[in-house]
Coordinates of N, CA and C in Angstrom, one line a residue:
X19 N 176.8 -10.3 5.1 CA 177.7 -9.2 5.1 C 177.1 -8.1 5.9
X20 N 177.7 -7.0 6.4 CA 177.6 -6.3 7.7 C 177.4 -4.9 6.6
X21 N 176.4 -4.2 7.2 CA 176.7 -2.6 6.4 C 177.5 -1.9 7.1
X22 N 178.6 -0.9 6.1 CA 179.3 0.5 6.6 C 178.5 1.0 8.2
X23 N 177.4 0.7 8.5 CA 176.9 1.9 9.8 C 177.2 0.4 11.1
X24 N 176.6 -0.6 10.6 CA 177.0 -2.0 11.3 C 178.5 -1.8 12.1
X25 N 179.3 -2.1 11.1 CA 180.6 -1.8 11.5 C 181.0 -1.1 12.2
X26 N 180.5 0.4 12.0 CA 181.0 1.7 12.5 C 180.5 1.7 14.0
X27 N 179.3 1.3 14.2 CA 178.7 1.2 15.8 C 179.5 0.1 16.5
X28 N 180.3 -0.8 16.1 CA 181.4 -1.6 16.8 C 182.3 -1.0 17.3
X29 N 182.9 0.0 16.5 CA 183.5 0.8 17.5 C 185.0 0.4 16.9
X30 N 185.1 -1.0 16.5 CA 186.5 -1.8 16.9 C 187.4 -2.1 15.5
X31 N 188.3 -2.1 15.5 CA 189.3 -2.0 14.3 C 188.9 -3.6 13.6
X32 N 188.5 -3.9 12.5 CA 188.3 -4.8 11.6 C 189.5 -5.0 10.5
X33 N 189.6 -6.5 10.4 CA 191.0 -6.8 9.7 C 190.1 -7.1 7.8
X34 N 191.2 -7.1 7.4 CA 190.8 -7.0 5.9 C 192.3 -7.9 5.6
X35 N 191.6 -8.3 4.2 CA 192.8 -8.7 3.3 C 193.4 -7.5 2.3
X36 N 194.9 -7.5 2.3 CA 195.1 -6.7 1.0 C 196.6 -7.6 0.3
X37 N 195.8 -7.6 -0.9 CA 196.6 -8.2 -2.0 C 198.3 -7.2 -2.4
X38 N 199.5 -7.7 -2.6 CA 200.2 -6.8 -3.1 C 200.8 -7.3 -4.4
X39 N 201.0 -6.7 -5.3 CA 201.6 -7.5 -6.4 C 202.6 -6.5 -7.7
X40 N 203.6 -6.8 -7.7 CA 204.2 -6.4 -8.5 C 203.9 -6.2 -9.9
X41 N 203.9 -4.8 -10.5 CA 203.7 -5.2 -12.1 C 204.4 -3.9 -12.5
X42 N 204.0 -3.5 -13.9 CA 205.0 -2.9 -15.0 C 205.1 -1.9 -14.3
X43 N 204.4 -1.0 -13.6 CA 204.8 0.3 -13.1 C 205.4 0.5 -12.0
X44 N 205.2 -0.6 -11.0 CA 205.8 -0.4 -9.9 C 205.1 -2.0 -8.7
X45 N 203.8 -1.3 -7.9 CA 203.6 -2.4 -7.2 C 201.6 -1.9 -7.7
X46 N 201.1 -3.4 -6.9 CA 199.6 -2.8 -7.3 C 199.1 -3.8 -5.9
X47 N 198.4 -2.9 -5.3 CA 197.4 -3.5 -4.4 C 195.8 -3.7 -4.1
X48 N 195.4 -5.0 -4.1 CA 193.8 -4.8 -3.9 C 193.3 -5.5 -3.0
X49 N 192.4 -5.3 -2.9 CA 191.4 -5.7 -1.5 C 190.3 -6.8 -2.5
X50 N 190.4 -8.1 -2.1 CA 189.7 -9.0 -2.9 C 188.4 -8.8 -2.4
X51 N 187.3 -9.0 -3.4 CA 185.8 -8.9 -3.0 C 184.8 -7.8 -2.9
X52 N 186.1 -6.7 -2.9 CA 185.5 -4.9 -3.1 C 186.0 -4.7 -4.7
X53 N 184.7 -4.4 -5.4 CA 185.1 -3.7 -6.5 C 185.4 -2.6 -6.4
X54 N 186.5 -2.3 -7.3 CA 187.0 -1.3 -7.6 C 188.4 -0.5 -6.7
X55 N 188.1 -1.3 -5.6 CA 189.4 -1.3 -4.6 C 190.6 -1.7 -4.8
X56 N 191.4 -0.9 -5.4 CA 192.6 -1.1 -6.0 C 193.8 0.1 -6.2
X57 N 194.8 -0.1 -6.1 CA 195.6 1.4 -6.3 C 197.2 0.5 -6.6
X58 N 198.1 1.5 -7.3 CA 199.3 1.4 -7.8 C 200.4 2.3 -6.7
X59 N 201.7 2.1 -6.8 CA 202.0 2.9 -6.0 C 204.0 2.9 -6.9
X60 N 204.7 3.2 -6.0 CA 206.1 2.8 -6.5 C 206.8 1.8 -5.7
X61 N 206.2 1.9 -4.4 CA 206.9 1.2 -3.4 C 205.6 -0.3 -2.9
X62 N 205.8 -1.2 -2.4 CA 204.8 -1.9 -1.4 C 203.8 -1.1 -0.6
X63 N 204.3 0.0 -0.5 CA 204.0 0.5 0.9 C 202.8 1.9 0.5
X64 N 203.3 2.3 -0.8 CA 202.7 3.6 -1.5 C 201.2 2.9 -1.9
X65 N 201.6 1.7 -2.5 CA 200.2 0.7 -3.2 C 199.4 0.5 -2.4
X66 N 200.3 0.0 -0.9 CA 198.7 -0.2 0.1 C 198.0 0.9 0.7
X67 N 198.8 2.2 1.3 CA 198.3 3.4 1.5 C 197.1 4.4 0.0
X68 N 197.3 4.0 -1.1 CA 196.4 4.5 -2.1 C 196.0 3.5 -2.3
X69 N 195.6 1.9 -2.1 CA 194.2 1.2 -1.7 C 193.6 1.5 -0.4
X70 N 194.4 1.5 0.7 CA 193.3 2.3 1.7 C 192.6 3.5 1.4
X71 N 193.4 4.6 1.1 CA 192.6 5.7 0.3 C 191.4 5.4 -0.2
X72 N 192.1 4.6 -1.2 CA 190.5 4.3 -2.1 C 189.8 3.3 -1.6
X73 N 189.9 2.5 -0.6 CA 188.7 2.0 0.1 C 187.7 2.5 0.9
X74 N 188.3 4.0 1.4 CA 187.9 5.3 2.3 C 186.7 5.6 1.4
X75 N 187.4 6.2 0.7 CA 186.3 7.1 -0.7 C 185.1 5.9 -0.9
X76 N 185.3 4.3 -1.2 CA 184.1 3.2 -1.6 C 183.2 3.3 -0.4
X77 N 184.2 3.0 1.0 CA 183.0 3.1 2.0 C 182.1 4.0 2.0
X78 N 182.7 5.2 2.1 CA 181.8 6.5 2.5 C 180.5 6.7 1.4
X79 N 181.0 6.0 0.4 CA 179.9 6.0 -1.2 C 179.1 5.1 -0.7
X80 N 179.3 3.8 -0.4 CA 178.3 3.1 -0.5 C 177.1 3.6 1.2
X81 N 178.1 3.9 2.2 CA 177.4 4.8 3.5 C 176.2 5.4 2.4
X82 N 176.9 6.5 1.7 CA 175.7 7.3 1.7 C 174.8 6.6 0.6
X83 N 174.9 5.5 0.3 CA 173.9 4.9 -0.9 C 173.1 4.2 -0.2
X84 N 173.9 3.5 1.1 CA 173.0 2.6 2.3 C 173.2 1.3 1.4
X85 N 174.5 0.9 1.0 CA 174.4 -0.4 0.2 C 175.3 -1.1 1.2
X86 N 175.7 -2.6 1.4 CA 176.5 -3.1 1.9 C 177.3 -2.9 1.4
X87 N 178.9 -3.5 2.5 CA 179.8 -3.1 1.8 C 180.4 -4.4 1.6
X88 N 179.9 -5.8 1.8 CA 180.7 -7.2 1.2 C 181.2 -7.4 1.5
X89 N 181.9 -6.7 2.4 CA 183.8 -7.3 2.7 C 183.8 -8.0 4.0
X90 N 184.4 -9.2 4.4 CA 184.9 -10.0 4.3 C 185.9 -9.5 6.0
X91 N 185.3 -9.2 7.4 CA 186.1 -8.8 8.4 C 186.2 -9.5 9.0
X92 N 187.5 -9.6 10.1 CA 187.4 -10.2 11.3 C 187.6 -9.1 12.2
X93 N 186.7 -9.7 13.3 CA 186.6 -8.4 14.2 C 188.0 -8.6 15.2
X94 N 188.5 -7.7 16.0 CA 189.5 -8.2 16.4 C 189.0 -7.3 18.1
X95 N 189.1 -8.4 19.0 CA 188.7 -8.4 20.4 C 190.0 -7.3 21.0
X96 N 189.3 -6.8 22.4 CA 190.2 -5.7 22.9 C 191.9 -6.8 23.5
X97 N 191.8 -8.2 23.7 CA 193.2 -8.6 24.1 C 193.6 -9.2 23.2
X98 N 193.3 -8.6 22.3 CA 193.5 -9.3 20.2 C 195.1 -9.1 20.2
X99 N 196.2 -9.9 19.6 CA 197.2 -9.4 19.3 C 197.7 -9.7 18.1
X100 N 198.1 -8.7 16.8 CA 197.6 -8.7 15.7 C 199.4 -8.8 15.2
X101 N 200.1 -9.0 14.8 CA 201.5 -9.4 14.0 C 201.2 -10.1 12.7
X102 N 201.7 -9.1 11.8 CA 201.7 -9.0 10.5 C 203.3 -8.6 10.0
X103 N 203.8 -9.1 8.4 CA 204.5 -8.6 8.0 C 204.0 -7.2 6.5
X104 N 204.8 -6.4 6.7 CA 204.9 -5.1 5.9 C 206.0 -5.2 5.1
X105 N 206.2 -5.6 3.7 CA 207.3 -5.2 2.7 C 207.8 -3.7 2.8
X106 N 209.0 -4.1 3.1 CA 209.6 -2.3 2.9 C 210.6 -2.2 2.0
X107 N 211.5 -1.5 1.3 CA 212.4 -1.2 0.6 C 213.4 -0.1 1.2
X108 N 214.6 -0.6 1.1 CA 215.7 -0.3 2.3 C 217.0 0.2 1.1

């Protein structure tokens, strides 16, 4: 596993998993393999923007602790072309 400063000297956008899942309150999203990385939202879209959030706030913690951060990247080359689907609510 690569450390937060590893990463950051690549320069290059790194792909991640994020989990989305429906439950009592609304939707819930997590990032498998990072503890604690997890957030609720109302929409698909609210759940994965407040797990990025809170993956921001884990990195920067573990930066300054100098711990790895475990996760799990693919690096993605500069003629990388990346197509994903986004749940939205219409």
């Amino acid at each position: 596993m690569q450390s937060v400063d590893d990463l950051q000297k690549k320069n290059k956008p790194q792909l991640i998993s994020v989990v989305v899942e429906n439950n009592q309150d609304g939707y819930l999203a997590r990032i498998p393999g990072i503890q604690g990385a997890f957030a609720e939202g109302d929409t698909p879209q609210d759940a994965i923007f407040n797990c990025i959030d809170v993956l921001k706030i884990i990195i920067d913690y573990k930066k300054e602790q100098n711990k790895p951060l475990n996760l799990e990247t693919i690096e993605l080359s500069d003629d990388s072309c990346l197509t994903f689907a986004i749940p939205i609510q219409i």
